[in-house]
C-alpha cells in the first residue's frame, strides 16, 4: 500500500474544540499523547479521563464507561496510532454494540509523538472502514469542519456505536498538559458522577 | 446443575463458587478471554441479566474496560488464562498509576502435568510477572481454597483500589486429556 491517505487538512485543536462545544454531561476519554493535549486545550473538565499510557486502551475504557453509564453519552478522542494498537477493541465494541459510545479518531496518518513516522493509517488502512466491517452501524471519514459539526450532533443519539476518522494535519500543536495524577483524575471523575472515593 | 459443575468426586463445586463469590461482591461486569477452567463461571455470567458479559479479543482489553466501568461506578472482574497475563503487562501501568481496583482470576497452564510444553514459559512466569507489575497474587490448588481466596482478593481489590489476582492451579483444574 502506498501513502494514499496520510492525514488531511483539518486543524486538530479546532476539531476537538468544536466537538466538545456545549458538551453538557458528556463523558470523555482521551488516548495518550496529542489527543489528551487537544481535549485539555479545549478546557479541563471533571468528566474527562486522560490516559497517559496503556496505549491501545482508550476505546476499551470508553466501552466500560458506556456500559456502566448507559444513560450518558461517551466520547473517546484518540489518535490513529493509539487506535491501531487496540484494533481488536473495534470487534469487542461492535459485539457489545453500546448505543451511547462514539469514537473520534484524530487521524494524521503518523505517529506524531515519536517523530512523525508514517502509521498504518497513513499507509492506507481506513479505521472507519475497519469499524464498519466489524459492524459499527455508523462510521465516517471526515475531511470538512462542517462534518465535525455533524458528528457532534450525533454524539447524543442512541443508535449504536459510532466511529469517525477525522483527517487532521500532521503537525504537533503546542503541548497543553492535563493532570498526570491518574488517581486524582479518576476520583474527580467518579465524584462528579456521585461516587465517593473508597 | 450439570454434572460438570459437581462431578462425581465432589471436587468440581469450586467452578460455581467462583461466580457465586463474584455476585456476592456486587460484580456487574465479567470480561474474559475464555478458558475451559472458567467455563462454568462464564456460562453463569452469560445467563445472568444483571451481569454484563464481555468477550475480549485479547486480555489487556479487559484492564481498560474495567477501568472505564469503575469510572462509571461499577465493579467487574477479568477472567483469563495464564498465557493472557503476558498480554496484560504494559497495560497494567493504567491500574498502577490510577489505582483502579482490578480483580483477575487466572486459570493456569504450564503449571502442573502440562502436555503442551509451549505453555510452560508463560505459565512459569505468570505469578512473577504479575508481582513485577504490582499485582498481589494468591494460588488456589485445592477446591476448598477457591471461594475464600476469591473473596479475599475481591475484598482487597475493591477496598484498597488494588490489583489482585487469584491463580487457579492446574492441579485444581485437572489434567487436560489430549488423547481420548
mmCIF file of N, CA and C in Angstrom, chain A residues 29 49 51 53-55 57 60-61 63-65 67-69 86 88-89 91-92 95-96 180-183 185-187 189-190 193 195 198, chain B residues 29 52-57 60-62 64-74 90-91 93-94 97-101 158-161:
data_model
loop_
_atom_site.group_PDB
_atom_site.id
_atom_site.type_symbol
_atom_site.label_atom_id
_atom_site.label_comp_id
_atom_site.label_asym_id
_atom_site.label_seq_id
_atom_site.Cartn_x
_atom_site.Cartn_y
_atom_site.Cartn_z
ATOM 1 N N UNK A 29 -13.175 10.320 27.213
ATOM 2 C CA UNK A 29 -11.947 9.552 27.467
ATOM 3 C C UNK A 29 -10.961 9.911 26.362
ATOM 4 N N UNK A 49 -11.465 11.849 31.253
ATOM 5 C CA UNK A 49 -10.448 10.929 31.757
ATOM 6 C C UNK A 49 -9.326 10.839 30.724
ATOM 7 N N UNK A 51 -5.770 9.431 29.408
ATOM 8 C CA UNK A 51 -4.790 8.351 29.519
ATOM 9 C C UNK A 51 -3.403 8.899 29.189
ATOM 10 N N UNK A 53 -0.826 6.453 29.337
ATOM 11 C CA UNK A 53 -0.107 5.213 28.999
ATOM 12 C C UNK A 53 -1.153 4.205 28.531
ATOM 13 N N UNK A 54 -0.825 2.911 28.659
ATOM 14 C CA UNK A 54 -1.767 1.863 28.269
ATOM 15 C C UNK A 54 -2.236 2.059 26.829
ATOM 16 N N UNK A 55 -1.265 2.290 25.936
ATOM 17 C CA UNK A 55 -1.587 2.553 24.524
ATOM 18 C C UNK A 55 -2.466 1.443 23.959
ATOM 19 N N UNK A 57 -5.755 1.368 24.743
ATOM 20 C CA UNK A 57 -6.837 1.119 25.702
ATOM 21 C C UNK A 57 -7.968 2.136 25.671
ATOM 22 N N UNK A 60 -11.433 0.954 24.811
ATOM 23 C CA UNK A 60 -11.968 -0.006 25.788
ATOM 24 C C UNK A 60 -12.381 0.682 27.086
ATOM 25 N N UNK A 61 -11.639 1.698 27.514
ATOM 26 C CA UNK A 61 -12.082 2.478 28.673
ATOM 27 C C UNK A 61 -13.441 3.102 28.344
ATOM 28 N N UNK A 63 -15.663 1.916 26.293
ATOM 29 C CA UNK A 63 -16.691 0.870 26.287
ATOM 30 C C UNK A 63 -17.148 0.546 27.709
ATOM 31 N N UNK A 64 -16.180 0.351 28.616
ATOM 32 C CA UNK A 64 -16.555 0.040 30.004
ATOM 33 C C UNK A 64 -17.395 1.142 30.613
ATOM 34 N N UNK A 65 -17.019 2.370 30.328
ATOM 35 C CA UNK A 65 -17.760 3.522 30.840
ATOM 36 C C UNK A 65 -19.163 3.589 30.233
ATOM 37 N N UNK A 67 -20.931 1.141 29.110
ATOM 38 C CA UNK A 67 -21.771 0.057 29.632
ATOM 39 C C UNK A 67 -22.193 0.318 31.075
ATOM 40 N N UNK A 68 -21.323 0.996 31.839
ATOM 41 C CA UNK A 68 -21.660 1.295 33.233
ATOM 42 C C UNK A 68 -22.591 2.500 33.344
ATOM 43 N N UNK A 69 -22.590 3.363 32.340
ATOM 44 C CA UNK A 69 -23.397 4.591 32.348
ATOM 45 C C UNK A 69 -24.254 4.656 31.084
ATOM 46 N N UNK A 86 -4.924 -1.057 19.525
ATOM 47 C CA UNK A 86 -6.033 -1.793 20.116
ATOM 48 C C UNK A 86 -7.101 -2.131 19.091
ATOM 49 N N UNK A 88 -8.355 -4.767 17.981
ATOM 50 C CA UNK A 88 -9.347 -5.765 18.380
ATOM 51 C C UNK A 88 -10.496 -5.160 19.155
ATOM 52 N N UNK A 89 -10.256 -4.021 19.788
ATOM 53 C CA UNK A 89 -11.328 -3.366 20.542
ATOM 54 C C UNK A 89 -12.505 -3.021 19.640
ATOM 55 N N UNK A 91 -13.724 -4.858 17.318
ATOM 56 C CA UNK A 91 -14.559 -6.062 17.277
ATOM 57 C C UNK A 91 -15.319 -6.227 18.590
ATOM 58 N N UNK A 92 -14.623 -6.001 19.712
ATOM 59 C CA UNK A 92 -15.274 -6.144 21.017
ATOM 60 C C UNK A 92 -16.408 -5.137 21.167
ATOM 61 N N UNK A 95 -19.458 -6.071 18.994
ATOM 62 C CA UNK A 95 -20.244 -7.177 19.568
ATOM 63 C C UNK A 95 -21.119 -6.663 20.708
ATOM 64 N N UNK A 96 -20.584 -5.769 21.521
ATOM 65 C CA UNK A 96 -21.362 -5.217 22.645
ATOM 66 C C UNK A 96 -22.400 -4.201 22.172
ATOM 67 N N UNK A 180 -1.374 14.651 35.460
ATOM 68 C CA UNK A 180 -0.783 13.317 35.300
ATOM 69 C C UNK A 180 -1.087 12.402 36.481
ATOM 70 N N UNK A 181 -1.734 12.925 37.497
ATOM 71 C CA UNK A 181 -2.067 12.098 38.665
ATOM 72 C C UNK A 181 -3.335 11.311 38.347
ATOM 73 N N UNK A 182 -3.134 10.076 37.909
ATOM 74 C CA UNK A 182 -4.254 9.271 37.439
ATOM 75 C C UNK A 182 -5.294 9.008 38.509
ATOM 76 N N UNK A 183 -4.836 8.862 39.759
ATOM 77 C CA UNK A 183 -5.786 8.602 40.843
ATOM 78 C C UNK A 183 -6.637 9.838 41.113
ATOM 79 N N UNK A 185 -7.432 12.193 38.887
ATOM 80 C CA UNK A 185 -8.384 12.369 37.779
ATOM 81 C C UNK A 185 -9.496 11.322 37.877
ATOM 82 N N UNK A 186 -9.126 10.122 38.269
ATOM 83 C CA UNK A 186 -10.120 9.054 38.458
ATOM 84 C C UNK A 186 -11.152 9.444 39.521
ATOM 85 N N UNK A 187 -10.660 9.866 40.668
ATOM 86 C CA UNK A 187 -11.588 10.180 41.758
ATOM 87 C C UNK A 187 -12.403 11.429 41.461
ATOM 88 N N UNK A 189 -13.391 12.337 38.503
ATOM 89 C CA UNK A 189 -14.393 11.881 37.545
ATOM 90 C C UNK A 189 -15.531 11.160 38.278
ATOM 91 N N UNK A 190 -15.142 10.222 39.147
ATOM 92 C CA UNK A 190 -16.167 9.443 39.865
ATOM 93 C C UNK A 190 -17.022 10.329 40.775
ATOM 94 N N UNK A 193 -19.759 12.049 39.151
ATOM 95 C CA UNK A 193 -20.901 11.166 38.886
ATOM 96 C C UNK A 193 -21.580 10.705 40.178
ATOM 97 N N UNK A 195 -19.986 9.248 42.910
ATOM 98 C CA UNK A 195 -19.362 8.102 43.564
ATOM 99 C C UNK A 195 -18.212 8.574 44.440
ATOM 100 N N UNK A 198 -12.925 5.466 47.808
ATOM 101 C CA UNK A 198 -13.047 4.391 48.802
ATOM 102 C C UNK A 198 -12.696 4.940 50.186
ATOM 103 N N UNK B 29 -19.770 -6.680 35.877
ATOM 104 C CA UNK B 29 -19.154 -6.908 34.564
ATOM 105 C C UNK B 29 -18.175 -8.074 34.663
ATOM 106 N N UNK B 52 -23.007 -7.811 32.871
ATOM 107 C CA UNK B 52 -22.531 -7.555 31.516
ATOM 108 C C UNK B 52 -21.388 -8.518 31.244
ATOM 109 N N UNK B 53 -21.587 -9.440 30.327
ATOM 110 C CA UNK B 53 -20.529 -10.380 29.949
ATOM 111 C C UNK B 53 -19.888 -9.881 28.664
ATOM 112 N N UNK B 54 -18.582 -9.742 28.692
ATOM 113 C CA UNK B 54 -17.903 -9.135 27.548
ATOM 114 C C UNK B 54 -16.750 -10.016 27.119
ATOM 115 N N UNK B 55 -16.889 -10.616 25.946
ATOM 116 C CA UNK B 55 -15.792 -11.412 25.406
ATOM 117 C C UNK B 55 -14.799 -10.471 24.722
ATOM 118 N N UNK B 56 -13.520 -10.696 25.006
ATOM 119 C CA UNK B 56 -12.454 -9.812 24.535
ATOM 120 C C UNK B 56 -11.660 -10.500 23.426
ATOM 121 N N UNK B 57 -11.009 -9.705 22.602
ATOM 122 C CA UNK B 57 -10.118 -10.322 21.605
ATOM 123 C C UNK B 57 -8.741 -10.585 22.203
ATOM 124 N N UNK B 60 -5.662 -7.703 27.579
ATOM 125 C CA UNK B 60 -5.437 -6.343 28.068
ATOM 126 C C UNK B 60 -6.625 -5.429 27.803
ATOM 127 N N UNK B 61 -7.474 -5.802 26.852
ATOM 128 C CA UNK B 61 -8.702 -5.023 26.660
ATOM 129 C C UNK B 61 -9.492 -4.942 27.955
ATOM 130 N N UNK B 62 -9.420 -5.997 28.746
ATOM 131 C CA UNK B 62 -10.210 -6.066 29.970
ATOM 132 C C UNK B 62 -9.767 -5.057 31.014
ATOM 133 N N UNK B 64 -8.549 -2.012 30.440
ATOM 134 C CA UNK B 64 -9.165 -0.746 30.049
ATOM 135 C C UNK B 64 -10.661 -0.748 30.316
ATOM 136 N N UNK B 65 -11.312 -1.835 29.939
ATOM 137 C CA UNK B 65 -12.765 -1.914 30.133
ATOM 138 C C UNK B 65 -13.134 -1.733 31.603
ATOM 139 N N UNK B 66 -12.441 -2.465 32.479
ATOM 140 C CA UNK B 66 -12.798 -2.413 33.902
ATOM 141 C C UNK B 66 -12.473 -1.054 34.509
ATOM 142 N N UNK B 67 -11.427 -0.390 33.988
ATOM 143 C CA UNK B 67 -11.148 0.979 34.433
ATOM 144 C C UNK B 67 -12.327 1.887 34.074
ATOM 145 N N UNK B 68 -12.823 1.736 32.855
ATOM 146 C CA UNK B 68 -13.972 2.544 32.436
ATOM 147 C C UNK B 68 -15.213 2.248 33.252
ATOM 148 N N UNK B 69 -15.444 0.965 33.519
ATOM 149 C CA UNK B 69 -16.623 0.600 34.318
ATOM 150 C C UNK B 69 -16.523 1.205 35.720
ATOM 151 N N UNK B 70 -15.325 1.182 36.291
ATOM 152 C CA UNK B 70 -15.135 1.762 37.628
ATOM 153 C C UNK B 70 -15.329 3.273 37.591
ATOM 154 N N UNK B 71 -14.852 3.933 36.555
ATOM 155 C CA UNK B 71 -15.111 5.370 36.411
ATOM 156 C C UNK B 71 -16.614 5.625 36.442
ATOM 157 N N UNK B 72 -17.365 4.712 35.857
ATOM 158 C CA UNK B 72 -18.809 4.853 35.821
ATOM 159 C C UNK B 72 -19.506 4.316 37.057
ATOM 160 N N UNK B 73 -18.752 3.820 38.037
ATOM 161 C CA UNK B 73 -19.340 3.404 39.304
ATOM 162 C C UNK B 73 -19.555 1.920 39.483
ATOM 163 N N UNK B 74 -19.059 1.101 38.555
ATOM 164 C CA UNK B 74 -19.332 -0.338 38.601
ATOM 165 C C UNK B 74 -18.072 -1.167 38.879
ATOM 166 N N UNK B 90 2.053 -4.359 29.881
ATOM 167 C CA UNK B 90 2.179 -2.907 29.727
ATOM 168 C C UNK B 90 0.923 -2.186 30.177
ATOM 169 N N UNK B 91 -0.229 -2.777 29.885
ATOM 170 C CA UNK B 91 -1.492 -2.114 30.217
ATOM 171 C C UNK B 91 -1.697 -2.036 31.722
ATOM 172 N N UNK B 93 0.103 -0.720 33.698
ATOM 173 C CA UNK B 93 0.502 0.636 34.130
ATOM 174 C C UNK B 93 -0.721 1.503 34.418
ATOM 175 N N UNK B 94 -1.801 1.284 33.665
ATOM 176 C CA UNK B 94 -3.028 2.060 33.899
ATOM 177 C C UNK B 94 -3.543 1.824 35.310
ATOM 178 N N UNK B 97 -0.912 3.359 37.965
ATOM 179 C CA UNK B 97 -0.822 4.812 38.103
ATOM 180 C C UNK B 97 -2.119 5.439 38.588
ATOM 181 N N UNK B 98 -3.250 4.844 38.238
ATOM 182 C CA UNK B 98 -4.530 5.436 38.645
ATOM 183 C C UNK B 98 -5.160 4.701 39.815
ATOM 184 N N UNK B 99 -4.560 3.594 40.203
ATOM 185 C CA UNK B 99 -5.064 2.775 41.295
ATOM 186 C C UNK B 99 -6.543 2.428 41.085
ATOM 187 N N UNK B 100 -6.804 1.865 39.928
ATOM 188 C CA UNK B 100 -8.121 1.271 39.702
ATOM 189 C C UNK B 100 -8.175 -0.069 40.418
ATOM 190 N N UNK B 101 -9.282 -0.424 41.044
ATOM 191 C CA UNK B 101 -9.400 -1.794 41.535
ATOM 192 C C UNK B 101 -9.376 -2.757 40.351
ATOM 193 N N UNK B 158 -11.345 -4.103 45.925
ATOM 194 C CA UNK B 158 -12.360 -3.041 45.916
ATOM 195 C C UNK B 158 -12.331 -2.169 47.168
ATOM 196 N N UNK B 159 -11.659 -2.630 48.215
ATOM 197 C CA UNK B 159 -11.498 -1.793 49.400
ATOM 198 C C UNK B 159 -10.125 -1.139 49.457
ATOM 199 N N UNK B 160 -9.270 -1.477 48.526
ATOM 200 C CA UNK B 160 -7.914 -0.938 48.555
ATOM 201 C C UNK B 160 -7.474 -0.317 47.242
ATOM 202 N N UNK B 161 -8.407 -0.179 46.282
ATOM 203 C CA UNK B 161 -8.009 0.313 44.948
ATOM 204 C C UNK B 161 -6.748 -0.422 44.488
#
